[in-house]
Short mmCIF file of C-alpha atoms in Angstrom, two decimals:
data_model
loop_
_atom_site.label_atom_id
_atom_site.label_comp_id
_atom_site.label_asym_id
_atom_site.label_seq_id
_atom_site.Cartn_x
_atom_site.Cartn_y
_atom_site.Cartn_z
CA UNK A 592 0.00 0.00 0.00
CA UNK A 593 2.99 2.60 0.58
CA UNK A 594 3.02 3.26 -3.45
CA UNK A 595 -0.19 4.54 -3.35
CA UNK A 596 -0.19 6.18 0.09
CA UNK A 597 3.01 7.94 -1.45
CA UNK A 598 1.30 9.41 -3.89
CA UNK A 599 -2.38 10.74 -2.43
CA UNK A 600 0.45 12.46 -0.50
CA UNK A 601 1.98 13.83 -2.91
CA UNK A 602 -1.15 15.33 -4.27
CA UNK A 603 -2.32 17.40 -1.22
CA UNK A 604 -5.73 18.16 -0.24
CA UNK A 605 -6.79 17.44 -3.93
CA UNK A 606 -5.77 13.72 -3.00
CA UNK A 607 -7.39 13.67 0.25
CA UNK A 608 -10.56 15.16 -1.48
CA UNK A 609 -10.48 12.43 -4.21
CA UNK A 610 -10.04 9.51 -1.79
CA UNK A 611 -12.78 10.67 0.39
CA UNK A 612 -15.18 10.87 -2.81
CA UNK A 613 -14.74 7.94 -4.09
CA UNK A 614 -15.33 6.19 -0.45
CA UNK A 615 -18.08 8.10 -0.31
CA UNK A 616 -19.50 7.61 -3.96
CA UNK A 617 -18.01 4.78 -4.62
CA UNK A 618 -17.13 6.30 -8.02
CA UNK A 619 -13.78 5.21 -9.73
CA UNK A 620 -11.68 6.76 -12.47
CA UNK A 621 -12.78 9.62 -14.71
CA UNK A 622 -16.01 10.01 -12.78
CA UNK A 623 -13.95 10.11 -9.69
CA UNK A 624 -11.93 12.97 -10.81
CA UNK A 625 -14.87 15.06 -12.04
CA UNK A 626 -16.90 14.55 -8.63
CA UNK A 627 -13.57 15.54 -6.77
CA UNK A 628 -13.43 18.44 -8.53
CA UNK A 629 -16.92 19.78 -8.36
CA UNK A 630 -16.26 19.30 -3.96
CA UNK A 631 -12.83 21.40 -4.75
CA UNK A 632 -15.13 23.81 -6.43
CA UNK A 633 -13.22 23.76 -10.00
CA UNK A 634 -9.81 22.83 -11.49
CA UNK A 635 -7.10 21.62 -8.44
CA UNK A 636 -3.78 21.15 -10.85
CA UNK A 637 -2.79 17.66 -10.41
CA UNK A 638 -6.09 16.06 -10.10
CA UNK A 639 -5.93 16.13 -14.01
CA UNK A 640 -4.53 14.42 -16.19
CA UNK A 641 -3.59 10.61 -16.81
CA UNK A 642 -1.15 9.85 -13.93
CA UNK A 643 -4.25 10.21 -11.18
CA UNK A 644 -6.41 8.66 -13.39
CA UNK A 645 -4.44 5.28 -12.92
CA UNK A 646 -4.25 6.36 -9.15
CA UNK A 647 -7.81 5.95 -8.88
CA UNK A 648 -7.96 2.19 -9.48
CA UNK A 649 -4.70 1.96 -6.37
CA UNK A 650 -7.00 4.00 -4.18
CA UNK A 651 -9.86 1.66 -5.36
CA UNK A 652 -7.99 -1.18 -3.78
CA UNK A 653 -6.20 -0.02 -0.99
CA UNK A 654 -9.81 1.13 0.59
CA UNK A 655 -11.19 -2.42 -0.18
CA UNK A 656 -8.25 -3.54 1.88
CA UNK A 657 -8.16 -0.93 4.77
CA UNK A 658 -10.77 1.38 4.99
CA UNK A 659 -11.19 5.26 4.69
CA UNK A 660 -10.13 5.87 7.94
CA UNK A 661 -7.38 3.62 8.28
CA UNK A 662 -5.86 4.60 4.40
CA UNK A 663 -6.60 8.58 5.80
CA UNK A 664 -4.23 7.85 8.48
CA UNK A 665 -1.77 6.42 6.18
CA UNK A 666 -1.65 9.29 4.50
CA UNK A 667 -1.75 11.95 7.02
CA UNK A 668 1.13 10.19 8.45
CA UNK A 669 3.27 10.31 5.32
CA UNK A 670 2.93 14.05 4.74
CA UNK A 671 3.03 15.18 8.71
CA UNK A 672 6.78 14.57 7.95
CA UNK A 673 7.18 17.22 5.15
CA UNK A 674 4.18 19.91 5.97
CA UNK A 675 2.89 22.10 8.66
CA UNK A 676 1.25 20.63 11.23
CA UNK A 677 -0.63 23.72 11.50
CA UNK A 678 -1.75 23.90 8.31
CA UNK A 679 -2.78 20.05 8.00
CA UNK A 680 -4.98 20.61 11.01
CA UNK A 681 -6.79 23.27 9.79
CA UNK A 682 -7.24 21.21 6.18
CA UNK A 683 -9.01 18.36 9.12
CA UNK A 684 -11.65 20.86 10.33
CA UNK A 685 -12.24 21.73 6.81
CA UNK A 686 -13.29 18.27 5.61
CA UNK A 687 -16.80 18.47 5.90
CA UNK A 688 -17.39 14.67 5.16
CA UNK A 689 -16.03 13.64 8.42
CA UNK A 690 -17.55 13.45 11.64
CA UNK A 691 -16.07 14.67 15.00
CA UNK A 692 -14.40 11.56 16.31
CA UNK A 693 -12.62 10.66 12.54
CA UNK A 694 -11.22 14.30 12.82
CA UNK A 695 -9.92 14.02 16.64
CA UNK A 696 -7.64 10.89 15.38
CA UNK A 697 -6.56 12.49 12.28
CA UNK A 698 -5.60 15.58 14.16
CA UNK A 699 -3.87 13.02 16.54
CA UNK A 700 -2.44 11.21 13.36
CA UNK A 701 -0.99 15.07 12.90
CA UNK A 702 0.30 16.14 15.92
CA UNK A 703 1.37 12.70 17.79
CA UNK A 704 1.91 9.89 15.26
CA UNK A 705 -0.89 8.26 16.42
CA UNK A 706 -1.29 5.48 13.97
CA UNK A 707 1.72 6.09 12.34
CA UNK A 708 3.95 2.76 13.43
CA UNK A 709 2.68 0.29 10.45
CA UNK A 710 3.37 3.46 7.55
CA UNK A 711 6.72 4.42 8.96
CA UNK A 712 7.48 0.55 8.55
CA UNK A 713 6.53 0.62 4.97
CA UNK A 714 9.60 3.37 4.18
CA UNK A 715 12.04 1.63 6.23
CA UNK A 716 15.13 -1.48 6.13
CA UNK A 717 15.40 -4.21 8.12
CA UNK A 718 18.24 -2.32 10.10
CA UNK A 719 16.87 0.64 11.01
CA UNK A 720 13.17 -1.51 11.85
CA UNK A 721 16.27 -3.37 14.37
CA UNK A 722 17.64 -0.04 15.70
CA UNK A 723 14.00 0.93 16.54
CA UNK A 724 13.27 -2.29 18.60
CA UNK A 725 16.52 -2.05 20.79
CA UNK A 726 15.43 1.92 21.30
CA UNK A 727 12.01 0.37 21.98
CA UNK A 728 13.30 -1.93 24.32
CA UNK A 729 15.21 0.70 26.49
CA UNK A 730 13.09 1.28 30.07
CA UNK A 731 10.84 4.32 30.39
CA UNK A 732 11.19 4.79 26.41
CA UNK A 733 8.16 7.46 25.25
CA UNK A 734 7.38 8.69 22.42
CA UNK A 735 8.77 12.02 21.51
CA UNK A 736 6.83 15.01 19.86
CA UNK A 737 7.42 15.29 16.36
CA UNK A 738 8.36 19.46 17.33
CA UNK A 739 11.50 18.60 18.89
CA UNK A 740 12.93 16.30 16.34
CA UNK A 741 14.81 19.31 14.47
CA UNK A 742 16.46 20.08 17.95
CA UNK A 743 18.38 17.27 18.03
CA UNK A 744 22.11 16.81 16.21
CA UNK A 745 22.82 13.74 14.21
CA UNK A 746 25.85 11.54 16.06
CA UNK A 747 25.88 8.81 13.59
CA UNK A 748 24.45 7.44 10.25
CA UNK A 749 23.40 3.64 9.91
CA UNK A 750 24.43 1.17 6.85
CA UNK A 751 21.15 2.09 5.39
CA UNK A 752 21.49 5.40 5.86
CA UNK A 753 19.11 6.56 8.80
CA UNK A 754 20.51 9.31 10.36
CA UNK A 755 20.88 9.22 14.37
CA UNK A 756 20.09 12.01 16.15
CA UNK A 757 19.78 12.91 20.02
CA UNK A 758 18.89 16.17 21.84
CA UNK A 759 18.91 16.88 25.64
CA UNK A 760 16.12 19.44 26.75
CA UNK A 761 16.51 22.13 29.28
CA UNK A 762 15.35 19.97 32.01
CA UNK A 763 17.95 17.45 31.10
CA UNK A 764 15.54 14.56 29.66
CA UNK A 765 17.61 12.89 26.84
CA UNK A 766 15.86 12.44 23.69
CA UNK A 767 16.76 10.33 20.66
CA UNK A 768 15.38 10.25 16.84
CA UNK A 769 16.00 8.46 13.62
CA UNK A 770 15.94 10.29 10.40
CA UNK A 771 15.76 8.83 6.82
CA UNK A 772 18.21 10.19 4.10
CA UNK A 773 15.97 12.98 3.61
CA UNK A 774 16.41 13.99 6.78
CA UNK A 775 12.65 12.68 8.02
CA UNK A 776 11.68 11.64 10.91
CA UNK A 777 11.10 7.94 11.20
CA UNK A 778 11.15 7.51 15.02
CA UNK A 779 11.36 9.50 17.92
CA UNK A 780 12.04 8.90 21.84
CA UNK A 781 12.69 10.30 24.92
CA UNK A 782 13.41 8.93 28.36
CA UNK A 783 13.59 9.96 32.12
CA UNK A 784 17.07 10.45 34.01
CA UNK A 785 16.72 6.93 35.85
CA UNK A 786 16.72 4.95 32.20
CA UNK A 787 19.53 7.72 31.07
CA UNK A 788 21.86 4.71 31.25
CA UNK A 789 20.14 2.66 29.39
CA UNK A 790 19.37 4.60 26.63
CA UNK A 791 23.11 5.15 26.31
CA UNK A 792 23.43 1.44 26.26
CA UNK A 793 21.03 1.24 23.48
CA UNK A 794 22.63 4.04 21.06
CA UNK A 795 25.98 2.10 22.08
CA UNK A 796 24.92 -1.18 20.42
CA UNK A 797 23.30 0.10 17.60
CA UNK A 798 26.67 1.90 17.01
CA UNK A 799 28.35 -1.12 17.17
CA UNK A 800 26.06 -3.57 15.08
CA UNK A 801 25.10 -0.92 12.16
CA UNK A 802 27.30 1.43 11.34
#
């Protein structure tokens, strides 16, 4: 499902718009297009032309395999890592479609990651999906916001090349992210002085057994 996710990404708004009209139709390929546009309220640039009229028949599947909601969150979690968080929310409490709850965990989706552990798996290898279980494993591990990951300063890079990155706030909690070679968030964590140790330990042995 990540090609297709990838792509309603890519498109915007006009892609959210189009998945949620054909969900909601159940219309598929030209038609699809034209009813997305009449919601947008006239042309919306890359909703024409033949490369999102093939999408249409991805987006056909991946809801017969997931859901709106689920395929939403999918995407929502792909482009929270390269826009505004600010201005996705307010795109949420524009879609008129949804109801309150479906907004509340998209706006999560946005500003926590809620949801977001299966996607981030579909843009990462098998060694960084390692380093993120032995960070996972550390005690006390949380996850960290999203707003601190540009904070922290990269220490080391990873065969595949995830980038690691750690940050210590003012009030001395130690924080740790990984970052793909676009320099993207993948995973973020934080823990409390007690587990400092251990999350040293951690960073120490995925030195050691990928890089």
């Amino acid at each position: 499902m990540d090609e297709v996710v990838k792509k309603v990404a890519a498109l915007g708004l006009p892609g959210v718009i189009l998945v949620m009209t054909m969900a909601a139709t159940g219309l598929t390929g030209a038609a699809a297009i034209t009813a997305a546009l009449a919601f947008l309220g006239g042309p919306a640039g890359m909703l024409g032309g033949i490369a999102v009229l093939g999408l249409t028949g991805l987006i056909t599947d991946a809801l017969a395999k997931v859901g709106l909601e689920d395929f939403l969150t999918a995407v929502y979690c792909a482009r929270r890592l390269q826009e505004p968080h600010g201005k996705l929310l307010e795109e949420i409490n524009s879609l008129s479609l949804f109801d309150g709850d479906i907004k509340d965990r998209l706006k999560s989706t946005v500003t926590d990651g809620c949801g977001c552990a299966t996607v981030a798996d579909a843009y990462i290898t098998e060694i960084t999906k390692q380093a993120i279980a032995i960070l996972q494993s550390v005690p006390g591990m949380t996850m960290a916001h999203h707003r601190d990951f540009k904070s922290a300063n990269p220490i080391m890079r990873l065969r595949d090349g995830t980038a690691v990155r750690t940050w210590k706030n003012l009030a001395g909690v130690d924080h740790v992210f990984l970052a793909d070679a676009n320099d993207r968030m993948i995973y973020g964590g934080y823990v409390g002085w007690i587990h400092s140790e251990g999350l040293n330990t951690a960073i120490a042995r995925i030195r050691r057994d990928f890089t």
